[in-house]
Coordinates of C-alpha atoms in Angstrom, one line a residue:
M183 CA 127.8 129.7 45.8
A184 CA 130.0 126.6 45.5
A185 CA 128.8 123.9 47.8
N186 CA 130.8 122.0 49.9
K187 CA 132.9 119.5 49.3
I188 CA 131.6 115.6 50.5
S189 CA 134.4 112.5 51.3
P190 CA 133.6 109.2 50.0
L191 CA 130.9 107.7 52.1
K192 CA 131.6 104.2 53.5
S193 CA 128.5 101.9 54.4
M194 CA 129.3 101.1 58.0
P195 CA 126.5 101.3 60.5
G196 CA 127.9 103.3 63.0
E197 CA 128.9 106.3 61.1
K198 CA 125.0 106.4 59.6
N199 CA 124.1 109.5 61.7
A200 CA 127.0 111.3 61.7
K201 CA 127.1 110.8 57.7
A202 CA 123.4 111.6 57.6
D203 CA 124.3 114.9 59.6
A204 CA 127.2 115.5 57.2
L205 CA 124.9 115.1 54.0
S206 CA 122.3 117.3 55.3
R207 CA 124.6 120.2 56.0
S208 CA 126.6 119.8 52.2
F209 CA 122.8 121.0 50.9
V210 CA 122.9 123.9 52.9
F211 CA 123.6 127.5 50.6
S212 CA 123.7 130.0 53.2
P213 CA 123.3 130.1 57.0
R214 CA 119.6 131.9 56.8
E215 CA 118.5 129.1 54.7
E216 CA 119.6 126.3 57.0
A217 CA 116.8 125.9 59.1
K218 CA 114.6 125.5 56.5
L219 CA 116.4 122.8 54.3
V220 CA 116.9 120.7 57.5
S221 CA 113.3 121.1 58.0
I222 CA 112.3 119.8 54.6
V223 CA 115.1 117.0 54.3
P224 CA 115.1 115.2 58.2
K225 CA 117.9 113.5 58.8
E226 CA 115.9 110.3 59.4
V227 CA 115.2 110.4 56.1
I228 CA 119.0 110.4 54.8
V229 CA 120.1 107.9 57.3
A230 CA 117.4 105.5 55.3
A231 CA 119.0 106.5 52.0
L232 CA 122.4 105.2 53.3
T233 CA 121.3 101.8 54.2
P234 CA 120.7 99.2 51.7
D235 CA 116.9 98.6 52.2
L236 CA 115.7 101.6 51.2
F237 CA 111.8 100.8 51.5
S238 CA 111.8 99.5 54.8
S239 CA 114.5 102.3 56.3
L240 CA 111.6 105.0 54.9
S241 CA 108.9 103.3 56.4
K242 CA 110.7 103.4 59.6
A243 CA 111.6 106.5 59.4
Q244 CA 108.0 108.1 58.3
A245 CA 106.8 106.0 61.5
M246 CA 109.4 107.8 63.8
Q247 CA 108.1 111.2 62.6
M248 CA 104.1 110.4 63.0
N249 CA 104.9 108.7 66.5
N250 CA 106.5 112.5 67.2
D251 CA 103.6 113.8 65.7
S252 CA 101.0 111.4 67.6
M253 CA 98.4 112.5 70.0
V254 CA 96.5 110.6 72.8
S255 CA 92.9 110.8 71.9
E256 CA 91.9 107.9 74.2
I257 CA 92.1 107.4 78.0
F258 CA 92.8 104.0 79.4
L259 CA 91.7 103.9 82.7
L260 CA 93.0 101.5 85.0
G261 CA 90.7 101.2 88.1
F262 CA 91.2 98.6 90.8
Q263 CA 93.3 95.9 89.8
H264 CA 93.4 92.2 90.0
L265 CA 90.2 92.1 92.0
N266 CA 89.4 88.2 90.8
D267 CA 87.2 87.1 92.8
F268 CA 85.7 90.2 94.2
K269 CA 85.1 91.7 91.0
F270 CA 81.4 90.8 90.8
P271 CA 80.9 91.4 95.0
M272 CA 82.4 95.2 94.4
F273 CA 80.5 95.6 91.0
S274 CA 77.2 94.7 93.1
L275 CA 78.0 96.6 96.1
I276 CA 78.8 99.7 93.9
L277 CA 75.5 99.2 91.6
L278 CA 73.4 98.9 94.8
I279 CA 75.0 102.2 96.4
H280 CA 74.6 103.9 93.1
I281 CA 70.8 102.9 92.8
L282 CA 70.5 103.7 96.4
T283 CA 72.5 107.2 96.1
I284 CA 69.9 108.0 93.0
Y285 CA 66.8 106.9 95.2
G286 CA 67.7 108.7 98.4
N287 CA 68.7 112.1 96.9
V288 CA 65.4 112.3 94.6
L289 CA 63.8 111.6 97.3
V290 CA 65.0 114.4 99.4
I291 CA 64.5 116.7 96.7
A292 CA 61.2 115.8 96.1
L293 CA 60.2 115.7 99.9
V294 CA 61.6 119.6 100.4
T295 CA 59.9 120.4 97.3
I296 CA 56.8 119.4 97.5
S297 CA 56.0 119.1 101.4
H298 CA 55.5 122.5 103.2
G299 CA 57.0 121.6 106.5
L300 CA 60.3 121.1 104.8
Q301 CA 60.7 125.0 103.2
S302 CA 63.1 126.1 105.8
P303 CA 66.4 127.4 104.9
M304 CA 68.5 124.8 106.0
F305 CA 66.3 121.8 104.0
F306 CA 66.5 124.7 100.7
F307 CA 70.7 124.1 101.2
I308 CA 69.9 120.3 101.7
R309 CA 68.0 120.2 98.5
Q310 CA 70.8 122.0 96.5
L311 CA 73.3 119.6 98.0
S312 CA 71.3 116.6 96.8
L313 CA 71.7 117.8 93.0
S314 CA 75.3 118.1 93.6
D315 CA 75.5 114.6 95.1
L316 CA 73.4 113.6 92.2
L317 CA 75.7 115.0 89.9
E318 CA 78.6 114.0 91.4
S319 CA 77.2 110.1 91.3
M320 CA 76.0 110.2 87.8
V321 CA 79.0 111.7 86.5
I322 CA 81.9 109.5 88.2
V323 CA 80.0 105.7 89.3
P324 CA 78.9 104.8 85.7
I325 CA 82.7 104.8 84.2
L326 CA 83.7 103.4 87.7
L327 CA 81.0 100.3 87.0
K328 CA 83.0 99.7 84.1
T329 CA 86.6 99.5 85.0
V330 CA 85.5 97.3 88.0
M331 CA 83.4 94.7 85.7
N332 CA 86.4 95.3 82.8
E333 CA 89.6 95.5 85.1
G334 CA 89.9 98.9 83.6
T335 CA 88.1 101.0 80.4
K336 CA 88.8 103.3 77.7
I337 CA 87.2 106.7 77.6
S338 CA 88.1 109.6 75.2
L339 CA 90.4 112.3 76.0
I340 CA 87.4 115.0 75.4
G341 CA 85.0 112.5 77.7
C342 CA 87.9 112.6 80.3
I343 CA 87.9 116.3 80.1
A344 CA 84.2 116.5 80.7
Q345 CA 84.1 114.2 83.2
L346 CA 87.0 116.4 85.0
Y347 CA 85.0 119.6 84.4
F348 CA 81.8 118.4 86.4
F349 CA 83.1 116.6 88.9
G350 CA 84.8 119.8 89.7
I351 CA 81.7 121.6 89.8
S352 CA 80.0 119.5 92.1
E353 CA 82.9 119.5 94.4
V354 CA 83.4 123.4 94.7
L355 CA 79.7 123.7 94.8
Q356 CA 79.7 121.7 97.8
C357 CA 82.6 123.4 99.2
F358 CA 80.3 126.5 99.2
L359 CA 77.1 124.7 100.4
L360 CA 78.5 123.4 103.1
T361 CA 80.0 126.5 104.2
V362 CA 76.3 128.4 103.6
M363 CA 75.0 125.4 105.6
S364 CA 77.1 126.3 108.7
Y365 CA 76.1 129.9 108.4
D366 CA 73.0 129.1 108.8
R367 CA 73.4 126.7 111.7
Y368 CA 75.4 129.6 113.3
L369 CA 72.6 132.4 112.6
A370 CA 70.0 129.8 114.3
I371 CA 72.1 128.9 117.3
C372 CA 73.7 132.3 117.9
N373 CA 71.3 134.9 117.0
P374 CA 68.1 133.1 117.1
L375 CA 65.5 136.3 117.7
R376 CA 67.1 137.9 114.0
Y377 CA 67.0 134.4 112.2
S378 CA 63.9 134.6 110.1
S379 CA 64.9 138.4 109.4
L380 CA 68.5 137.5 108.4
M381 CA 68.2 134.1 106.4
N382 CA 65.1 134.8 104.3
H383 CA 64.2 133.4 101.0
K384 CA 65.4 135.6 98.7
F385 CA 69.0 136.1 101.2
C386 CA 69.0 132.3 100.5
V387 CA 68.3 132.8 97.0
K388 CA 71.3 134.7 96.5
L389 CA 73.7 132.5 98.8
I390 CA 72.9 129.2 96.2
V391 CA 73.4 131.5 93.1
M392 CA 76.5 133.0 94.4
S393 CA 77.6 129.4 95.2
W394 CA 76.9 127.8 91.7
V395 CA 78.3 130.9 90.0
I396 CA 81.6 130.5 91.7
S397 CA 81.7 126.6 90.8
F398 CA 81.0 127.6 87.4
S399 CA 83.8 130.4 87.4
V400 CA 86.5 128.2 89.1
T401 CA 86.6 125.1 87.9
P402 CA 86.9 125.9 84.1
V403 CA 90.5 127.5 84.9
V404 CA 91.8 124.5 86.5
V405 CA 90.3 122.4 83.3
I406 CA 91.2 125.1 81.0
S407 CA 95.4 124.3 82.3
A408 CA 94.6 120.6 81.4
T409 CA 93.4 120.7 78.2
T410 CA 96.6 123.1 77.3
Q411 CA 98.7 120.0 78.2
K412 CA 100.4 118.1 75.2
F413 CA 99.4 114.1 76.0
C414 CA 101.7 111.6 73.5
N415 CA 102.6 108.0 73.8
Q416 CA 101.3 107.4 77.1
N417 CA 97.7 106.6 77.9
T418 CA 96.9 105.1 80.8
I419 CA 96.1 106.3 84.3
N420 CA 96.2 104.6 87.6
H421 CA 92.7 105.5 88.7
F422 CA 89.1 104.7 88.4
F423 CA 87.9 108.5 87.4
C424 CA 89.7 111.2 85.0
D425 CA 90.8 113.1 87.9
Y426 CA 93.4 115.9 87.6
F427 CA 97.0 115.0 88.9
P428 CA 96.4 111.8 87.7
L429 CA 95.8 113.3 83.7
L430 CA 98.8 115.5 84.5
E431 CA 101.0 112.6 84.5
L432 CA 100.2 111.4 81.3
S433 CA 101.3 114.8 79.8
C434 CA 104.5 115.0 77.9
S435 CA 104.9 118.4 78.4
D436 CA 105.9 120.8 81.3
T437 CA 103.4 120.2 84.3
S438 CA 104.7 122.6 86.6
M439 CA 102.5 125.9 86.1
A440 CA 99.1 124.0 85.9
R441 CA 100.5 122.0 89.6
I442 CA 100.7 125.1 90.8
L443 CA 97.8 126.3 89.6
Q444 CA 95.9 123.9 90.9
I445 CA 97.3 124.0 94.5
T446 CA 97.1 127.5 94.1
M447 CA 93.0 127.4 93.1
S448 CA 92.5 124.8 95.4
M449 CA 93.9 126.5 99.0
P450 CA 91.0 129.0 98.9
V451 CA 88.6 127.3 97.2
I452 CA 88.8 124.3 99.9
L453 CA 90.7 126.2 102.7
T454 CA 88.9 129.5 103.1
P455 CA 85.3 127.7 103.4
L456 CA 86.7 125.0 105.6
I457 CA 88.1 128.2 108.3
L458 CA 84.8 129.7 107.9
I459 CA 82.9 126.7 108.7
I460 CA 85.3 126.0 111.7
V461 CA 84.7 129.9 113.4
S462 CA 81.5 129.1 112.8
Y463 CA 81.4 126.2 114.9
M464 CA 83.6 127.9 117.1
C465 CA 80.7 130.2 118.0
I466 CA 78.3 127.6 118.0
G467 CA 80.2 125.7 120.4
H468 CA 80.8 128.7 122.8
E469 CA 77.2 129.7 122.7
I470 CA 76.4 125.7 123.5
L471 CA 78.7 126.1 126.8
K472 CA 76.0 128.9 127.5
I473 CA 73.2 126.7 128.1
V474 CA 72.4 125.9 131.8
S475 CA 70.5 122.7 131.3
N476 CA 71.8 119.4 129.6
T477 CA 68.9 118.9 127.5
G478 CA 68.8 122.6 126.2
R479 CA 72.2 121.4 125.2
Q480 CA 71.9 118.4 123.4
K481 CA 69.1 120.0 121.3
A482 CA 71.0 122.9 120.2
F483 CA 73.7 120.3 119.2
S484 CA 71.7 118.0 117.5
T485 CA 70.1 120.8 115.4
C486 CA 74.3 120.9 113.5
S487 CA 75.4 117.4 114.5
S488 CA 74.4 116.0 110.7
H489 CA 75.9 118.5 109.1
L490 CA 79.4 118.6 111.2
A491 CA 79.6 114.7 110.8
V492 CA 78.9 115.5 106.5
V493 CA 81.7 118.4 107.0
S494 CA 84.3 116.0 108.4
I495 CA 84.0 113.2 105.9
F496 CA 83.9 115.5 103.0
Y497 CA 86.6 117.8 104.0
G498 CA 89.0 115.1 105.6
T499 CA 89.2 113.0 102.0
L500 CA 89.5 116.2 99.8
I501 CA 92.1 117.4 102.0
A502 CA 94.1 114.5 102.1
I503 CA 93.8 114.4 98.4
Y504 CA 94.1 117.7 97.1
V505 CA 95.9 120.2 99.8
V506 CA 98.6 117.6 100.8
P507 CA 101.1 117.4 97.9
P508 CA 101.0 113.6 95.9
R509 CA 103.3 111.3 96.7
K510 CA 104.0 108.2 94.3
D511 CA 103.4 105.6 96.7
S512 CA 100.0 107.2 97.8
Q513 CA 98.0 106.0 94.2
T514 CA 96.0 103.0 96.1
I515 CA 95.2 105.3 99.4
S516 CA 94.3 108.0 97.0
K517 CA 92.1 105.6 95.0
V518 CA 90.0 104.5 98.4
L519 CA 90.0 108.0 99.5
S520 CA 88.3 108.9 96.1
L521 CA 85.9 105.9 96.6
L522 CA 85.1 107.3 100.0
Y523 CA 83.9 111.0 98.9
T524 CA 82.9 110.0 95.2
V525 CA 80.5 107.1 95.8
V526 CA 80.1 106.6 100.0
T527 CA 79.4 110.4 100.5
P528 CA 76.4 111.1 98.1
F529 CA 74.8 107.6 99.3
I530 CA 75.2 108.6 103.1
N531 CA 74.0 112.0 102.9
P532 CA 70.4 111.8 102.6
M533 CA 70.5 109.2 105.2
I534 CA 72.3 111.4 107.9
Y535 CA 70.2 114.4 107.1
S536 CA 67.0 112.4 106.7
L537 CA 67.7 110.2 110.1
K538 CA 68.6 113.3 112.1
S539 CA 65.6 115.7 111.1
A540 CA 62.4 115.1 112.8
D541 CA 60.7 117.2 110.2
M542 CA 62.2 114.7 107.4
K543 CA 61.2 111.8 109.4
N544 CA 57.8 112.9 109.7
A545 CA 57.2 113.8 105.8
L546 CA 58.5 110.1 105.1
K547 CA 56.3 108.7 107.3
I548 CA 53.2 110.7 105.3
L549 CA 54.1 110.0 102.0
Y550 CA 54.4 106.4 102.9
N551 CA 51.5 106.2 104.7
K552 CA 48.8 104.7 102.3
E553 CA 45.9 106.2 104.3
N554 CA 47.2 109.5 104.1
F555 CA 49.1 109.5 100.9
V556 CA 46.1 111.2 99.1
K557 CA 45.9 113.8 101.8
F558 CA 49.3 114.2 102.1
K559 CA 49.0 115.0 98.0
A560 CA 46.3 117.7 98.5
K561 CA 48.0 119.5 101.2
S562 CA 51.3 119.9 99.5

């Protein structure tokens, strides 16, 4: 077939794109071949051919093409900017909290493991909660320290996804562990006669295994929705760790389905356990009000006050960040709340349970008493 005639081209800069388009169409021999030929000879290359400086224009066109196809391989975490004189004090404070968090949670795990006086179901669950706190602290705080010291830090995209994955596991696990612990308090106060038979060791193990299985099953669904996104051009996250919504802000593809999936998954994972906890404490409160003596009421309430404090801090910050729809002007508030439940909560959890529990304090006294340490080790 005969090719279309091409009118003489004048080298006017304003007409380059139109002429390039016309010239590229002139190489089309049939409608079926059009897409194929246009893809082989991009319009940017033809524009380059129409310019006087062919070499520089071709280089520019190639750079444009590579830029369109480039993908982000590193993420830059901004963290807390403009700290100035507060950088070293904040770094020192977070480092101290991190060390004490590791020490406190490892101590709780060790005490519950080796002490025969701490073998009740509640301490069995507290040990799992300490494991979850350790996981969260080890995943988040080292990167946080780098962002504070350097006022931002780089992390690979794979490392960012891995951090999001393990962080999600620890959060989901804590949701279900706190629910299991509230059920334990419900049985202890509302059904004390059958508590030992219902909350036996085998049932406790089943509850723990179920919590771990759910956390390992739910988290990949949300994380995979983030990994399927295309990350190009932008690579800066205004946060101190790779959280889900800040990571989606970098995507150059449509994130509406990923956001809907995250909210859909977070509703049952966060709100369903919270509803069960609220119902449990409503029953506990109703049962405590039936107790005539004030001493009996205080004793019953003291058995669940530490758990109630941890639940209030954990769910208060979690709902504010992941259930309430995010706003553009809430990034600073979100970072402060995230700092509260990723750094402070794992730090205070061991102290809350240790100071409120007479059995835990007795175990600590025995452990740190030099005269009875050998005796304690032999008994355990």
